[in-house]
Tab-separated table of C-alpha atoms and ligand atoms in Angstrom:
chain	number	residue	atom	x	y	z
A	123	UNK	CA	-2.138	-32.988	-19.064
A	124	UNK	CA	-5.496	-32.817	-17.314
A	125	UNK	CA	-8.379	-31.627	-19.465
A	126	UNK	CA	-10.578	-30.672	-16.528
A	127	UNK	CA	-9.453	-28.862	-13.395
A	128	UNK	CA	-11.686	-28.812	-10.296
A	129	UNK	CA	-13.041	-25.444	-9.263
A	130	UNK	CA	-12.780	-24.326	-5.651
A	131	UNK	CA	-15.830	-23.400	-3.607
A	132	UNK	CA	-14.240	-22.599	-0.240
A	133	UNK	CA	-16.128	-19.307	-0.194
A	134	UNK	CA	-19.242	-21.355	0.639
A	135	UNK	CA	-17.697	-22.561	3.936
A	136	UNK	CA	-17.492	-21.093	7.458
A	137	UNK	CA	-21.116	-20.109	7.715
A	138	UNK	CA	-21.405	-18.479	4.301
A	139	UNK	CA	-24.596	-20.505	3.767
A	140	UNK	CA	-27.480	-20.923	6.198
A	141	UNK	CA	-28.190	-24.540	7.068
A	142	UNK	CA	-25.408	-26.309	5.181
A	143	UNK	CA	-22.487	-27.289	7.440
A	144	UNK	CA	-18.823	-27.373	6.486
A	145	UNK	CA	-18.848	-31.153	6.965
A	146	UNK	CA	-21.693	-31.514	4.501
A	147	UNK	CA	-20.177	-29.166	1.944
A	148	UNK	CA	-16.631	-30.570	2.177
A	149	UNK	CA	-17.920	-34.107	1.611
A	150	UNK	CA	-19.818	-32.813	-1.402
A	151	UNK	CA	-16.774	-30.983	-2.789
A	152	UNK	CA	-14.758	-34.211	-2.503
A	153	UNK	CA	-17.384	-36.094	-4.476
A	154	UNK	CA	-17.330	-33.439	-7.196
A	155	UNK	CA	-13.535	-33.593	-7.424
A	156	UNK	CA	-13.858	-37.343	-7.855
A	157	UNK	CA	-15.950	-36.748	-10.978
A	158	UNK	CA	-13.278	-34.422	-12.349
A	159	UNK	CA	-10.571	-37.022	-11.754
A	160	UNK	CA	-12.665	-39.749	-13.329
A	161	UNK	CA	-13.558	-37.812	-16.473
A	162	UNK	CA	-9.886	-37.007	-17.007
A	163	UNK	CA	-8.996	-40.672	-16.624
A	164	UNK	CA	-11.820	-41.894	-18.879
A	165	UNK	CA	-11.179	-39.451	-21.703
A	166	UNK	CA	-7.507	-40.413	-21.624
A	167	UNK	CA	-8.408	-44.091	-21.993
A	168	UNK	CA	-10.922	-43.387	-24.775
A	169	UNK	CA	-8.483	-41.245	-26.731
A	170	UNK	CA	-5.751	-43.875	-26.741
A	171	UNK	CA	-8.020	-46.817	-27.588
A	172	UNK	CA	-7.156	-48.543	-30.864
A	173	UNK	CA	-10.398	-48.391	-32.898
A	174	UNK	CA	-9.299	-51.459	-34.883
A	175	UNK	CA	-9.614	-53.502	-31.679
A	176	UNK	CA	-12.764	-55.642	-31.962
A	177	UNK	CA	-13.003	-56.195	-28.201
A	178	UNK	CA	-15.100	-53.131	-27.318
A	179	UNK	CA	-16.482	-54.239	-23.953
A	180	UNK	CA	-14.288	-51.828	-21.970
A	181	UNK	CA	-14.582	-49.125	-24.609
A	182	UNK	CA	-18.373	-49.259	-24.355
A	183	UNK	CA	-18.228	-49.061	-20.565
A	184	UNK	CA	-15.946	-46.023	-20.681
A	185	UNK	CA	-18.374	-44.241	-23.011
A	186	UNK	CA	-21.351	-44.957	-20.766
A	187	UNK	CA	-19.399	-43.574	-17.810
A	188	UNK	CA	-18.079	-40.619	-19.791
A	189	UNK	CA	-21.427	-38.803	-19.894
A	190	UNK	CA	-22.106	-39.666	-16.269
A	191	UNK	CA	-18.793	-38.271	-15.019
A	192	UNK	CA	-18.837	-35.234	-17.309
A	193	UNK	CA	-22.415	-34.301	-16.428
A	194	UNK	CA	-21.674	-35.024	-12.774
A	195	UNK	CA	-18.844	-32.499	-12.865
A	196	UNK	CA	-20.772	-29.850	-14.817
A	197	UNK	CA	-23.999	-30.168	-12.819
A	198	UNK	CA	-22.106	-29.854	-9.527
A	199	UNK	CA	-20.351	-26.714	-10.764
A	200	UNK	CA	-23.711	-25.227	-11.718
A	201	UNK	CA	-25.135	-26.282	-8.333
A	202	UNK	CA	-22.317	-24.857	-6.193
A	203	UNK	CA	-22.237	-21.830	-8.469
A	204	UNK	CA	-25.852	-20.902	-7.734
A	205	UNK	CA	-25.482	-20.993	-3.945
A	206	UNK	CA	-25.252	-17.712	-2.068
A	207	UNK	CA	-27.399	-16.653	0.853
A	208	UNK	CA	-29.263	-13.410	1.234
A	209	UNK	CA	-30.918	-13.079	-2.175
A	210	UNK	CA	-34.606	-13.345	-1.460
A	211	UNK	CA	-36.221	-13.117	-4.884
A	212	UNK	CA	-35.610	-12.991	-8.639
A	213	UNK	CA	-35.407	-9.679	-10.455
A	214	UNK	CA	-35.142	-8.310	-13.973
A	215	UNK	CA	-35.559	-10.554	-16.989
A	216	UNK	CA	-35.574	-13.669	-14.777
A	217	UNK	CA	-38.611	-12.471	-12.844
A	218	UNK	CA	-40.362	-11.443	-16.061
A	219	UNK	CA	-39.852	-14.831	-17.678
A	220	UNK	CA	-40.823	-16.771	-14.553
A	221	UNK	CA	-44.021	-14.725	-14.274
A	222	UNK	CA	-44.729	-15.324	-17.969
A	223	UNK	CA	-43.982	-19.062	-17.971
A	224	UNK	CA	-45.150	-20.054	-14.474
A	225	UNK	CA	-47.576	-17.317	-13.432
A	226	UNK	CA	-45.608	-16.344	-10.344
A	227	UNK	CA	-42.466	-17.154	-8.401
A	228	UNK	CA	-44.285	-19.324	-5.847
A	229	UNK	CA	-45.559	-21.625	-8.590
A	230	UNK	CA	-42.079	-21.818	-10.122
A	231	UNK	CA	-40.520	-22.741	-6.769
A	232	UNK	CA	-43.335	-25.239	-6.249
A	233	UNK	CA	-42.366	-27.051	-9.469
A	234	UNK	CA	-38.660	-26.959	-8.604
A	235	UNK	CA	-39.322	-28.475	-5.187
A	236	UNK	CA	-41.808	-31.064	-6.403
A	237	UNK	CA	-39.431	-32.249	-9.115
A	238	UNK	CA	-36.719	-32.197	-6.444
A	239	UNK	CA	-38.900	-34.468	-4.327
A	240	UNK	CA	-39.768	-37.014	-7.018
A	241	UNK	CA	-36.477	-37.149	-8.969
A	242	UNK	CA	-33.512	-39.116	-7.663
A	243	UNK	CA	-30.770	-36.874	-8.995
A	244	UNK	CA	-31.418	-33.344	-10.105
A	245	UNK	CA	-34.109	-30.712	-10.429
A	246	UNK	CA	-33.184	-27.955	-12.844
A	247	UNK	CA	-34.660	-24.983	-14.630
A	248	UNK	CA	-33.448	-24.298	-18.140
A	249	UNK	CA	-34.126	-22.080	-21.116
A	250	UNK	CA	-35.603	-24.234	-23.872
A	251	UNK	CA	-34.190	-23.089	-27.216
A	252	UNK	CA	-37.052	-24.647	-29.162
A	253	UNK	CA	-39.666	-22.502	-27.429
A	254	UNK	CA	-37.755	-19.676	-25.790
A	255	UNK	CA	-39.443	-20.567	-22.499
A	256	UNK	CA	-38.158	-21.734	-19.128
A	257	UNK	CA	-38.922	-25.340	-18.201
A	258	UNK	CA	-38.251	-27.384	-15.074
A	259	UNK	CA	-36.696	-30.804	-15.715
A	260	UNK	CA	-36.006	-33.806	-13.481
A	261	UNK	CA	-32.968	-36.051	-13.966
A	262	UNK	CA	-32.881	-39.498	-12.392
A	263	UNK	CA	-29.114	-39.620	-12.814
A	264	UNK	CA	-26.414	-37.326	-14.170
A	265	UNK	CA	-26.854	-38.827	-17.643
A	266	UNK	CA	-30.466	-39.993	-17.566
A	267	UNK	CA	-33.409	-37.848	-18.753
A	268	UNK	CA	-31.043	-35.090	-19.872
A	269	UNK	CA	-32.888	-32.645	-22.189
A	270	UNK	CA	-31.273	-31.464	-25.419
A	271	UNK	CA	-31.126	-27.905	-26.737
A	272	UNK	CA	-31.633	-26.319	-23.344
A	273	UNK	CA	-29.424	-24.025	-21.267
A	274	UNK	CA	-29.517	-24.792	-17.507
A	275	UNK	CA	-29.877	-21.644	-15.413
A	276	UNK	CA	-30.810	-23.096	-11.997
A	277	UNK	CA	-29.485	-26.432	-10.736
A	278	UNK	CA	-30.623	-28.233	-7.580
A	279	UNK	CA	-28.841	-31.400	-6.414
A	280	UNK	CA	-31.287	-33.778	-4.735
A	281	UNK	CA	-29.062	-36.831	-4.344
A	282	UNK	CA	-29.018	-37.921	-0.682
A	283	UNK	CA	-25.307	-37.084	-0.489
A	284	UNK	CA	-26.229	-33.380	-0.858
A	285	UNK	CA	-28.018	-33.265	2.520
A	286	UNK	CA	-27.670	-36.587	4.389
A	287	UNK	CA	-24.987	-35.341	6.823
A	288	UNK	CA	-27.082	-32.349	7.884
A	289	UNK	CA	-30.649	-33.596	7.473
A	290	UNK	CA	-30.657	-37.373	7.301
A	291	UNK	CA	-33.604	-38.406	5.134
A	292	UNK	CA	-35.448	-35.083	5.496
A	293	UNK	CA	-35.289	-33.961	1.876
A	294	UNK	CA	-38.188	-31.527	2.386
A	295	UNK	CA	-36.129	-29.530	4.885
A	296	UNK	CA	-33.139	-29.549	2.538
A	297	UNK	CA	-35.261	-28.215	-0.341
A	298	UNK	CA	-36.281	-25.263	1.845
A	299	UNK	CA	-32.630	-24.691	2.791
A	300	UNK	CA	-31.599	-24.739	-0.864
A	301	UNK	CA	-34.178	-22.130	-1.866
A	302	UNK	CA	-33.084	-19.939	1.075
A	303	UNK	CA	-29.495	-20.092	-0.210
A	304	UNK	CA	-30.265	-19.738	-3.899
A	305	UNK	CA	-28.433	-16.970	-5.760
A	306	UNK	CA	-31.175	-15.530	-7.934
A	307	UNK	CA	-28.619	-13.076	-9.273
A	308	UNK	CA	-26.451	-15.906	-10.586
A	309	UNK	CA	-29.508	-17.544	-12.150
A	310	UNK	CA	-30.404	-14.258	-13.846
A	311	UNK	CA	-26.858	-13.869	-15.184
A	312	UNK	CA	-27.002	-17.354	-16.671
A	313	UNK	CA	-30.356	-16.591	-18.228
A	314	UNK	CA	-28.986	-13.416	-19.808
A	315	UNK	CA	-26.133	-15.440	-21.330
A	316	UNK	CA	-28.582	-18.067	-22.557
A	317	UNK	CA	-30.780	-15.409	-24.152
A	318	UNK	CA	-27.800	-13.933	-25.989
A	319	UNK	CA	-27.607	-17.131	-28.067
A	320	UNK	CA	-30.062	-17.086	-31.002
A	321	UNK	CA	-32.779	-19.699	-30.567
A	322	UNK	CA	-35.627	-21.181	-32.551
A	323	UNK	CA	-36.351	-24.292	-34.575
A	324	UNK	CA	-33.351	-23.607	-36.795
A	325	UNK	CA	-30.971	-24.818	-34.081
A	326	UNK	CA	-31.921	-28.437	-34.731
A	327	UNK	CA	-31.436	-28.358	-38.500
B	95	FE2	FE1	-24.043	-33.943	-5.533
């Protein structure tokens, strides 16, 4: 039985987003489904491995890939999940916290885009449970530079595969397109869920 089942994002097709074509999105969906298939396969292999076996070369490889495939699946779900056009600006508690932690929305978007420009994999904003503040983080790969004790609320995919079909190497244009299609409402809902979990230094004891 499969542990992970791919989610469907067909509602993003047929012009639902400005500036991201069906060809681009369908290729991206296929990549995401590949991560789901791979994590199912890997966790099956890991679970059935005899831990008395001293030859752990394959076992080690599966574990290194496990976090890559799992994070690849989760990050793509968070990315597709925060796409929806027509929401121009953050509201409510999200706006309040962005203003508090970044001064204003323009500065926050500036950090998101700059991290999106310099990182190879992901730019994300997350609630940091140690401080109760929102931080922007850059991930070189799905499982590299991943922060602990944070709750991702906004996820931006900056791998070339996210925009190459539509924009070639023009990542700057893609970053603008992403912000124009960002669902601030979804980000706010995630933040509200994150805030409902008690935080503070105690979480790491
Ligand atoms: Fe991607």
